[in-house]
XYZ file of C-alpha atoms in Angstrom:
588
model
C 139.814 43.542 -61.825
C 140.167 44.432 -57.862
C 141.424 44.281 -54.694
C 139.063 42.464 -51.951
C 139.734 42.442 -48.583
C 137.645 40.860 -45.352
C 138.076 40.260 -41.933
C 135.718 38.776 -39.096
C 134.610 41.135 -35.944
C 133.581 44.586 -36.707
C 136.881 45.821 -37.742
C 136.224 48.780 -39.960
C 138.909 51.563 -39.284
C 141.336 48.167 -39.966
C 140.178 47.227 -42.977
C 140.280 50.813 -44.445
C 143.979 51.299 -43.634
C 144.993 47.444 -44.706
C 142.813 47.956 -48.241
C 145.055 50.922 -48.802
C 148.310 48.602 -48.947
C 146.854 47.879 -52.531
C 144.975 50.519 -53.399
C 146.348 50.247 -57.192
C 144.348 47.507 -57.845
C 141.045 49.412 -57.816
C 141.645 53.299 -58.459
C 137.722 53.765 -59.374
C 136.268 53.475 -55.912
C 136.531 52.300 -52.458
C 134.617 51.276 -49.437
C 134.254 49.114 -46.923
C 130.996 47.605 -45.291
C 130.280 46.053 -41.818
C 127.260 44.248 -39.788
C 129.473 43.919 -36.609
C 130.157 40.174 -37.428
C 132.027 40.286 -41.061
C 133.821 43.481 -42.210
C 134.080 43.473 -46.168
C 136.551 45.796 -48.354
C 136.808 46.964 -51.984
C 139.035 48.651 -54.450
C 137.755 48.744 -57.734
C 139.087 48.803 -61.333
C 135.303 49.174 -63.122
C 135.473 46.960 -66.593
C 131.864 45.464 -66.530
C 128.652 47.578 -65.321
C 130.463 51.142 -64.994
C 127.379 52.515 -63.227
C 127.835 53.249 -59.467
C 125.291 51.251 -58.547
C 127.486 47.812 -59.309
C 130.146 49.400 -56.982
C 131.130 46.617 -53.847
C 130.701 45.369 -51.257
C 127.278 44.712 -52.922
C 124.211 42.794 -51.157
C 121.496 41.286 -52.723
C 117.689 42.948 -52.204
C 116.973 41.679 -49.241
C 121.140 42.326 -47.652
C 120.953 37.764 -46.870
C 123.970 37.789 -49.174
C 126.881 40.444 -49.487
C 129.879 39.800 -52.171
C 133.575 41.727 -52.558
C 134.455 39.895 -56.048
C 137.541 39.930 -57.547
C 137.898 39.312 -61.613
C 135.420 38.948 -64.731
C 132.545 36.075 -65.763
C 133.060 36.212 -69.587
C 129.633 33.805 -69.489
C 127.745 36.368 -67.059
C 125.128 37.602 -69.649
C 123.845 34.000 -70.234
C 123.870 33.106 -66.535
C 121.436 36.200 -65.974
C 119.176 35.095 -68.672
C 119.267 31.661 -66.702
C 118.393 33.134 -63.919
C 115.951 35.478 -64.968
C 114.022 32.518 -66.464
C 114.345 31.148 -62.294
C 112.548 33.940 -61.299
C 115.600 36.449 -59.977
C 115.923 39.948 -61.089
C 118.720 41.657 -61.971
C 118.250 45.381 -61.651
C 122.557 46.450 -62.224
C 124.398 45.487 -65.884
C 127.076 43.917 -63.441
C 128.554 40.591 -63.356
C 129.111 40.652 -59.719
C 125.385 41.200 -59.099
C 124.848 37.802 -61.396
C 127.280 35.890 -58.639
C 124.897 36.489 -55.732
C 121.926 35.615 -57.718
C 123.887 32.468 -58.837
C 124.527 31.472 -55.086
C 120.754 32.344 -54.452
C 120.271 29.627 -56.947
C 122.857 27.169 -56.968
C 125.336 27.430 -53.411
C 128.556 26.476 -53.706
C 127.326 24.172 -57.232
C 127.589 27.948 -58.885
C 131.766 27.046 -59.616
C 130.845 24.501 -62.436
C 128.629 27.187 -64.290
C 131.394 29.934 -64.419
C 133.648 30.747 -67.392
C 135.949 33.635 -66.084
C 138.355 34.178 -64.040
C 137.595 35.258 -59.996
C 138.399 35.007 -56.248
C 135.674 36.110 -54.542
C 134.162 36.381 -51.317
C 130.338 36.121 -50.526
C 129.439 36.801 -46.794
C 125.800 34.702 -46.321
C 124.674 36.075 -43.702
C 121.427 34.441 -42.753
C 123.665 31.282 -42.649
C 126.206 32.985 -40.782
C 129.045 32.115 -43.175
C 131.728 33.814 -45.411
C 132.218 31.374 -48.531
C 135.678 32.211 -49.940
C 136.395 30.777 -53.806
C 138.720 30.729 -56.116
C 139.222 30.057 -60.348
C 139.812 27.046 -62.110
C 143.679 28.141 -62.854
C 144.345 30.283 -60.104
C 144.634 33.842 -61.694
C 143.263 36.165 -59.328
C 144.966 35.390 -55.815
C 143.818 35.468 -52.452
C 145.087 35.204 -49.083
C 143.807 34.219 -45.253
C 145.273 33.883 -42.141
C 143.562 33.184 -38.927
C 144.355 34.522 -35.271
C 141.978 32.509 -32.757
C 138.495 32.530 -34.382
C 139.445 36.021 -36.127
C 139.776 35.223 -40.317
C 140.714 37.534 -42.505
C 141.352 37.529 -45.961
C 142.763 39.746 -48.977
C 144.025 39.811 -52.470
C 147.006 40.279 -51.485
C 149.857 39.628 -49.064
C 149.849 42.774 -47.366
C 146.393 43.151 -46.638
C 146.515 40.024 -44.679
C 149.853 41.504 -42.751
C 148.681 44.369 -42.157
C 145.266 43.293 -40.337
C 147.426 40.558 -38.789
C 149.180 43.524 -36.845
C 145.941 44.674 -36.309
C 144.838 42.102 -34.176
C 147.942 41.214 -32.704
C 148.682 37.877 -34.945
C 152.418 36.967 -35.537
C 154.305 38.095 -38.637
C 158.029 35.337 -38.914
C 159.114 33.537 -41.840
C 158.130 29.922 -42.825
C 161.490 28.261 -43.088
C 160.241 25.211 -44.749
C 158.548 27.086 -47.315
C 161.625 29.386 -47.795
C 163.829 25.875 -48.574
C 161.133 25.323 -51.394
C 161.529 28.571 -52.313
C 165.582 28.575 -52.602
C 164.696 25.051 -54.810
C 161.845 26.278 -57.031
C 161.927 29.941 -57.242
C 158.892 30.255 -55.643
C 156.861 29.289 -52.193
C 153.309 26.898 -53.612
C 149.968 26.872 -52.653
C 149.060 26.794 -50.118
C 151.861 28.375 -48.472
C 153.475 31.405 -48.170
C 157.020 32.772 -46.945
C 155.465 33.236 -43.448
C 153.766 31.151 -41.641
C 150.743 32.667 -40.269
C 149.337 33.239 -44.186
C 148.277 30.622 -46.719
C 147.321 31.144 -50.351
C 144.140 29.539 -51.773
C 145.058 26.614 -54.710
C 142.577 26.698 -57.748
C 139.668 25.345 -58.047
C 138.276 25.801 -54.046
C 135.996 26.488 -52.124
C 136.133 27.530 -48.238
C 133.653 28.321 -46.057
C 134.226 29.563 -43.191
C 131.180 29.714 -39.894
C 131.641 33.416 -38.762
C 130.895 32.560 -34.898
C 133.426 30.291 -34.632
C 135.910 30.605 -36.709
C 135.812 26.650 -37.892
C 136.727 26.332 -41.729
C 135.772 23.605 -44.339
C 137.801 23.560 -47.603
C 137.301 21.568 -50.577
C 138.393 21.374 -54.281
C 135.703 21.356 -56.919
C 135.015 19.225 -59.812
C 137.617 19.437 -62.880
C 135.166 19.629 -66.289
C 134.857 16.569 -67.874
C 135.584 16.466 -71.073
C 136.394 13.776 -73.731
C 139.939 13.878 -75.967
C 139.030 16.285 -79.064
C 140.425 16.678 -82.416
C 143.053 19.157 -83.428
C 139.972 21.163 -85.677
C 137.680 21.034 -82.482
C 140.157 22.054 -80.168
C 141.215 24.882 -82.211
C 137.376 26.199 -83.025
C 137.198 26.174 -78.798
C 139.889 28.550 -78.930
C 138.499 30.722 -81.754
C 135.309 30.999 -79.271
C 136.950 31.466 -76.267
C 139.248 34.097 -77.645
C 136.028 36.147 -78.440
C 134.253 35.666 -75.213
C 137.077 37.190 -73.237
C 136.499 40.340 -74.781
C 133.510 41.377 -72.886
C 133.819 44.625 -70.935
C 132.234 48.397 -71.463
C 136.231 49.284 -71.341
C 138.648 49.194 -74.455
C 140.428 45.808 -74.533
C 144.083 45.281 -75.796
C 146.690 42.602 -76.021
C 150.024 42.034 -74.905
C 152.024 40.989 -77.979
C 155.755 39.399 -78.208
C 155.884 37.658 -81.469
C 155.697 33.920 -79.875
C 152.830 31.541 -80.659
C 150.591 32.285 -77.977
C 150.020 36.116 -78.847
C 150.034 35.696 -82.656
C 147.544 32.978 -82.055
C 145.765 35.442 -80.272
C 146.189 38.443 -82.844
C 145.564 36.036 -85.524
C 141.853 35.160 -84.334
C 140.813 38.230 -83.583
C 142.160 39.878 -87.148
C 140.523 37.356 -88.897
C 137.223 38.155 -87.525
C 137.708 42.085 -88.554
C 138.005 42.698 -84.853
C 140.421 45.103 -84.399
C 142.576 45.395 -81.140
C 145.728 47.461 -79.930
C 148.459 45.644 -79.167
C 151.476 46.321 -76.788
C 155.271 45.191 -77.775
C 158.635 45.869 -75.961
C 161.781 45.240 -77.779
C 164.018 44.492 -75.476
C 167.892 45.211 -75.207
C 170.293 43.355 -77.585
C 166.952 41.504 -78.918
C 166.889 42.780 -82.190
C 165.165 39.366 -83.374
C 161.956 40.252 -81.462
C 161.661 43.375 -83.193
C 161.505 41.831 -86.678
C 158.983 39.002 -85.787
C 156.601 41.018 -84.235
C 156.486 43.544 -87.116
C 156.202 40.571 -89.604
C 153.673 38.990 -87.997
C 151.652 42.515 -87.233
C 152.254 43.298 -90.944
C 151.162 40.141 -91.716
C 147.398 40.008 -89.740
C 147.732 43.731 -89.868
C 147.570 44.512 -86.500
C 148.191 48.354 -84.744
C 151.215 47.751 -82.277
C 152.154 50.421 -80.165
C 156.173 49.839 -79.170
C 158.661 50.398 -76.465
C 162.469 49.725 -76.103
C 163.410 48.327 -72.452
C 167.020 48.591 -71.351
C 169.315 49.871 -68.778
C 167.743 53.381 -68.117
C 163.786 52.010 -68.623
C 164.787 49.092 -65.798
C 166.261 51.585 -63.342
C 163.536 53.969 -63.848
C 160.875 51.395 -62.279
C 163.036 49.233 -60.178
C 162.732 51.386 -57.214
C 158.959 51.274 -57.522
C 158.401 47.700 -57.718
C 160.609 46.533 -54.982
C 158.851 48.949 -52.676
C 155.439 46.900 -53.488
C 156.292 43.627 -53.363
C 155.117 41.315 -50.621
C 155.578 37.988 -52.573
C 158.773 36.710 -54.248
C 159.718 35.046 -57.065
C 162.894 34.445 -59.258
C 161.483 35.647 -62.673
C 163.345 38.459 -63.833
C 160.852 39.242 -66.509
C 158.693 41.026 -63.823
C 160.385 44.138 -64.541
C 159.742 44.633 -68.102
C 156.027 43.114 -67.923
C 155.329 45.789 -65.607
C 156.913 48.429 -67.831
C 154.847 47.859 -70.556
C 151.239 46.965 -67.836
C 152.382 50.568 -67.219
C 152.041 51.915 -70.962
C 149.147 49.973 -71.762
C 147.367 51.180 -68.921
C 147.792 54.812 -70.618
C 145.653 53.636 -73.471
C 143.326 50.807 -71.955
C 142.194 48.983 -68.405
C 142.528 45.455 -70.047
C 144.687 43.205 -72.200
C 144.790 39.709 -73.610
C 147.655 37.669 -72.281
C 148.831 34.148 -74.146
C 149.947 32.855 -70.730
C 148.752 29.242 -70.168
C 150.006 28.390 -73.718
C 153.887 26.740 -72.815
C 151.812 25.058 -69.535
C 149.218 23.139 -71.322
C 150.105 22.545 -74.294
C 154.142 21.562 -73.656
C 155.914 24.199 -74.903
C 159.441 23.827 -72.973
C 162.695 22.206 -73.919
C 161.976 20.181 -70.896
C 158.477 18.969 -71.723
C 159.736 16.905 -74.454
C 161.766 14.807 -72.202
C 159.096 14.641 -69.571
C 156.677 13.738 -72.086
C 159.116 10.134 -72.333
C 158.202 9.697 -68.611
C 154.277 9.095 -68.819
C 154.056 6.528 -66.752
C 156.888 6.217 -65.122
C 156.298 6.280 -60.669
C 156.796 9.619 -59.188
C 159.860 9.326 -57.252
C 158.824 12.012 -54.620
C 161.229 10.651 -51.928
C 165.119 10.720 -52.091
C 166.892 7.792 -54.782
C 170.686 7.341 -54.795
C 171.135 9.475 -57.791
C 169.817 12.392 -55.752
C 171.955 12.019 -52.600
C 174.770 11.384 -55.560
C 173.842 14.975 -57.059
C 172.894 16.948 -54.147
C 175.011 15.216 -51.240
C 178.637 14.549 -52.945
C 181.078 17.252 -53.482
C 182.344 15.517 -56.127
C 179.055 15.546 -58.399
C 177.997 19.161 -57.526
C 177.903 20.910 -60.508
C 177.636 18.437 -63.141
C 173.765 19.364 -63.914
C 174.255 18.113 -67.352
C 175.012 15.116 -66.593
C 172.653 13.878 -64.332
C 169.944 16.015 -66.311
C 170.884 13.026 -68.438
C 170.991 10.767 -65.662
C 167.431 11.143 -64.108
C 166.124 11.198 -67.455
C 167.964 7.598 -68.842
C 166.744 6.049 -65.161
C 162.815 7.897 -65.560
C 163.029 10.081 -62.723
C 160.410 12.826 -63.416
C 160.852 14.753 -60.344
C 164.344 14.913 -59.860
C 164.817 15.674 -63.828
C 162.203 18.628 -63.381
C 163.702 19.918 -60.353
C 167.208 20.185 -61.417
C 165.890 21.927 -64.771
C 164.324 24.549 -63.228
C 165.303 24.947 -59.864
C 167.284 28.810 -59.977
C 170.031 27.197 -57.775
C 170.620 23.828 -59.275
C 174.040 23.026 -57.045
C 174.006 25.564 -54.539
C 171.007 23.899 -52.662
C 171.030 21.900 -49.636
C 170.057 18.414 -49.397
C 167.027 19.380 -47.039
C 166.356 22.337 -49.683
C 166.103 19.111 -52.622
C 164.270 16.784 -49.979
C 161.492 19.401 -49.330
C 160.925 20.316 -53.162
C 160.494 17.079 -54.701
C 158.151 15.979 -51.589
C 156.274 19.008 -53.171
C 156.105 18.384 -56.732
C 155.462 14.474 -55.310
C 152.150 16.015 -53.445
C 149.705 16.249 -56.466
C 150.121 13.370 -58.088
C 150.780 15.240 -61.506
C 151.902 13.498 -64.946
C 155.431 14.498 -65.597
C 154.008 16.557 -68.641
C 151.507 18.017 -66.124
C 154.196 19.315 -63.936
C 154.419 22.840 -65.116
C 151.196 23.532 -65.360
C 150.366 22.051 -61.566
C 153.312 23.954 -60.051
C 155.010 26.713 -61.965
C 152.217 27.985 -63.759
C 149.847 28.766 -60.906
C 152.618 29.530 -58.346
C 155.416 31.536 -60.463
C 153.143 33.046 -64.224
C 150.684 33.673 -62.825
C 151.973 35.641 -59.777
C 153.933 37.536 -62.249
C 151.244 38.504 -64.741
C 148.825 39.966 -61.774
C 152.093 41.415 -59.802
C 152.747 42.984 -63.277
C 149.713 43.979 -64.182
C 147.401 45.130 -61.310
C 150.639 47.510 -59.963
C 149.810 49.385 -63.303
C 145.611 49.271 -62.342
C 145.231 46.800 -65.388
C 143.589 44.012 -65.708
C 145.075 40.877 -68.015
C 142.628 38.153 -68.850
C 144.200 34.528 -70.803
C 142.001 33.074 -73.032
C 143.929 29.791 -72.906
C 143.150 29.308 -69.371
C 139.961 28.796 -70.057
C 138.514 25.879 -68.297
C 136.956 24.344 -71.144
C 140.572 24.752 -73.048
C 142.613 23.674 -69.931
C 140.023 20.484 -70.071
C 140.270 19.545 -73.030
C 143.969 20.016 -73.437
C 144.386 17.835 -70.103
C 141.959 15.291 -72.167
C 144.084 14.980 -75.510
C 147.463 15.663 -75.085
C 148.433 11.980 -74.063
C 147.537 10.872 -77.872
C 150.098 13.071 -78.958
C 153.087 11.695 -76.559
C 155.975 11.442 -77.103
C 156.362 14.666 -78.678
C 158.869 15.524 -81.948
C 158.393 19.285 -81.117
C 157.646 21.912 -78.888
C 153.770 23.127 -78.516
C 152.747 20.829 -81.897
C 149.089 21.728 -81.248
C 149.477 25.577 -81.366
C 151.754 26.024 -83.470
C 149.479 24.047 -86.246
C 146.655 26.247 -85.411
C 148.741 29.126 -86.147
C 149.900 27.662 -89.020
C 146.785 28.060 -90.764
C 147.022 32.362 -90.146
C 150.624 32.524 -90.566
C 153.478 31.572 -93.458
C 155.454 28.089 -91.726
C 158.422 30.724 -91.664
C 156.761 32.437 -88.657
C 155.685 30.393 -87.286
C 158.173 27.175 -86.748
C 160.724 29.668 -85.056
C 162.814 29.785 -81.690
C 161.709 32.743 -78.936
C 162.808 33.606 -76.092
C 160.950 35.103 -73.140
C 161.371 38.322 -71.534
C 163.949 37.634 -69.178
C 166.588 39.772 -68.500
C 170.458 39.352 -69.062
C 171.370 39.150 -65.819
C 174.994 40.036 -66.276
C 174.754 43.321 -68.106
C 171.703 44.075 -65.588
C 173.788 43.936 -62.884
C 177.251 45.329 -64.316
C 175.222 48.510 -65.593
C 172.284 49.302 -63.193
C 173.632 52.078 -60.641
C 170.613 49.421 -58.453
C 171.426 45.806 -58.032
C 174.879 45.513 -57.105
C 174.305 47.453 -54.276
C 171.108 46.129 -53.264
C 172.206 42.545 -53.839
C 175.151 43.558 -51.091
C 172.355 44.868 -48.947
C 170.083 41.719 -49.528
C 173.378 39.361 -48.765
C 173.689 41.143 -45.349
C 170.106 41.184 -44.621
C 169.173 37.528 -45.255
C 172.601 36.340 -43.909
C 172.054 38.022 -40.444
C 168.637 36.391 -40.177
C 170.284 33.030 -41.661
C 167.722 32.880 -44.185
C 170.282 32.497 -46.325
C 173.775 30.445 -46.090
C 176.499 32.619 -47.189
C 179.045 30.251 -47.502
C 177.951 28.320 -50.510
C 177.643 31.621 -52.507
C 180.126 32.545 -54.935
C 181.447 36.126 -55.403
C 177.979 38.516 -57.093
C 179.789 38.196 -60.538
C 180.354 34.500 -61.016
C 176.740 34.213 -59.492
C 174.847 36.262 -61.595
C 176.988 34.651 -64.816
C 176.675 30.793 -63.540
C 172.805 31.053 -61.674
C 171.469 34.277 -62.963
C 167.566 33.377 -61.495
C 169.267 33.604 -58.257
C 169.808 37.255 -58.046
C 166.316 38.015 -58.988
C 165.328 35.362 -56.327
C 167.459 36.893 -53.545
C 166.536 40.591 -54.469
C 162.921 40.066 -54.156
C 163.055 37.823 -51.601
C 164.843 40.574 -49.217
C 162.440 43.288 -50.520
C 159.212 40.891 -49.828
C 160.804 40.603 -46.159
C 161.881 44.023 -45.675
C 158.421 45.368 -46.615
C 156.535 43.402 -44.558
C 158.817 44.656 -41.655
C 160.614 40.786 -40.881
């Protein structure tokens, strides 16, 4: 995992100072390369091919092709054997080196061949073009903006605002994209809380012609795949598990208990591979504790522990505010980044089960969605939501017309209230502008979480989380062949009687039904005690009240006192914090 950073124009004393804004993600080495038309940046975190010599910016023999990569290709070793039997020569043990030989060979066609996860940039310069691309789900982020025919890119946020200063480009919020934010708890690809930057989605490609500035995007092929069996789909995982173990660096695994990691644990264990795992036990979650160590005792697996309360949350706080450039309204950053932060004392990667509750329905709210396949998308305002969202009298009464857009099949509108962070302390423009969103892919209603909060609010979190600490987390379940075929057969099992029935029968053939046919809860924090006991948020959520109020980015008068707001909509604390910090840092 890295940090890669680009910008058109010879722009070298820039870059340097802009790649330093994220200099955590790659602690092993640094540099930056120009030809006077394309400047490319890297950090790097070295996990495959630790000899110097795969250090980036790389170019290829003859310097046509130069690449700043981002990520791992689990399936690299097979593509250089490929290639090798084309007639190209590998002379590093690197799988970026593979990715320019793959262009070489294939262009842009080189997506469909890759198993891993990646955003990447690859500077051809014979063709004077920089060819941006990103994953199949989205886990490893990047950012452009443009000023004139100047484009510059990074992994993150404030790389791009800092080289937007640079050149003189304009830094202001995106108020559209902040009402989406207030609604969903988080601003979606492609935009961003300011308006000048944009996000790449999954799944694209964009090229951009260096002289001019012009750019072409386009989204690349999903895999097709046909429905598979419950035994098939669960030997994919076995094999996919393995392959994302590849590295010359040891490889752990984030463990909680739920199905997703002890699906995990379970395949490795019984394949005698052994791996260290990483637990918190979080405060007043006593429950946690005692399913993790049965199901460690149970697969025998090592897990190394921590508790996270009060004093471990006000010991980091301070830190990750001061970094963030990109906000969200999951509280569970916090403690994902306190234990990144221990892992990363004992190894540079870990297995994540994120992708699990996405793909293969594992909500309270899936089930009911699931009853709406095939229902229309009802992306524009219906009477029940002016009824909700634009009568006094109806304000409040979420329950209710949670029941209400689910009796009339209102997919959007039922998803939106269920996970929007301010339910009825949104506007009616706030309401309009999310459900237009969710309305613009054209998703199932059981596709919904995967198309939306998935790539825009876990994923964020994980490599927020993660790269802060300089590790890297890979998820096996986001593989594309996995996310394929689970996009292929989960319609035959509609409408569901439980929550993640696939999974949880998988693991039912490691585990004892008792541990597996259980209620768990995340890691998000109790947002009450948080904020009665942390000598932090009351004061900052003061600060962040007068801060977005003077800049109206927030409207004060539909707030009610901090208490009754962090009891009734708890997500919106976290939400307003981090919102105010993202701001703040980037100097709005």
């Amino acid at each position: 995992m890295c940090g890669i950073i680009g910008i058109t124009g010879a722009h070298e004393g820039l870059i340097r100072e802009a790649a330093k804004t994220f200099a955590y993600r790659g602690p092993d080495f640094s540099a930056v390369v120009s030809d006077g038309r394309v400047t490319l940046g890297h950090n790097r975190l070295s996990i495959i091919g630790l000899d110097p010599h795969a250090n980036q910016p790389m170019a290829n023999a003859d310097d046509t092709l130069r690449i700043v990569f981002n990520g791992e290709i689990y399936n690299y070793k097979e593509l250089r054997q490929e290639l090798e039997s084309l007639g190209h020569f590998c002379v590093t043990a690197s799988d970026t080196e593979v990715l320019l030989h793959a262009y070489k060979a294939w262009g842009n066609a080189m997506v469909g061949r890759l198993r891993g996860m990646y955003a990447l940039a690859l500077y051809d310069r014979s063709a004077g073009a920089l060819v941006l691309m990103t994953d199949y789900a989205n886990m490893k982020p990047l950012f452009y903006a443009q000023v004139g025919s100047v484009f510059m890119f990074a992994s993150e946020l404030k790389g791009v605002i800092a080289m937007l200063r640079g050149v003189g480009g304009k830094i202001a919020a995106d108020e559209e994209a902040l009402d989406i934010y207030w609604a969903l708890g988080y601003v979606p690809v492609p935009r961003t809380i300011f308006h000048a930057v944009r996000r790449m989605p999954r799944r694209t490609v964009l090229t951009v012609d260096v002289a001019t500035g012009i750019c072409t995007e386009h989204e690349y092929e999903k895999l097709s795949t046909h429905a598979l069996t419950v035994e098939e789909l669960q030997a994919l995982i076995e094999r996919k598990v393995q392959s994302h173990l590849v590295a010359d660096v040891p490889v752990g695994l984030f463990f909680s208990g739920g199905t997703d990691s002890s699906l995990i644990a379970s395949i490795l264990t019984a394949r005698n591979i052994r791996i260290e795992a990483f637990s918190l036990e979080l405060m007043a979650r006593p429950e946690d504790k005692a399913y993790f160590n049965a199901i460690a005792k149970h697969v025998a697996l090592s897990i190394r522990k921590r508790y996270f309360g009060i004093k471990e949350f006000d010991e980091i706080y301070p830190t990750v505010v001061a970094q963030i450039d990109e906000p969200f309204s999951d509280s569970s950053l916090f403690p994902m980044y306190f234990l990144s932060r221990m892992a990363a004392e004992h190894v540079k990667v870990v297995l994540t089960g994120d992708g699990g509750d996405e793909y293969f329905l594992g909500y309270p709210r899936s089930l009911v969605l699931s009853r709406m396949v095939g229902a229309p998308l009802d992306a524009e305002m219906t009477i029940l939501d002016y009824l909700y969202i634009g009568t006094p009298r109806f304000r409040g009464k979420v329950r209710l017309f949670e029941k209400l857009f689910s009796f009339f099949r209102k997919p959007l509108s039922y998803y939106l209230l269920t996970v929007s962070p301010t339910k009825d302390l949104m506007r009616p423009r706030q309401w309009r502008h999310a459900k237009r969103t969710l309305g613009s892919r054209n998703a199932s209603p059981t596709s919904l979480d995967a198309e939306f909060y998935l790539e825009n609010g876990i994923l964020r979190k994980v490599d927020i989380a993660t790269m802060y600490s300089s590790l890297e987390a890979r998820m096996p379940l986001l593989d594309p062949e996995i996310v394929a075929a689970a996009e292929a057969g989960m319609p035959a099992l509609l409408p569901l009687q439980s929550k993640k029935p696939l999974l949880k029968r998988m693991l039912a053939t490691y585990l004892p039904s008792s541990l597996v046919y259980r209620g768990k809860r995340g890691f998000g924090l109790d947002a009450p005690v948080f904020f009665a006991a942390s000598r932090y948020l009351e004061r900052d959520y003061k600060s962040a009240l007068a801060y977005l109020g003077e800049k109206r980015l927030i409207d004060l008068r539909r707030l009610p006192e901090a208490t009754t707001l962090v009891r009734r909509r708890p997500s919106m604390l976290w939400q307003t914090l981090l919102l105010y910090h993202s701001l703040k840092n980037a100097g709005i």
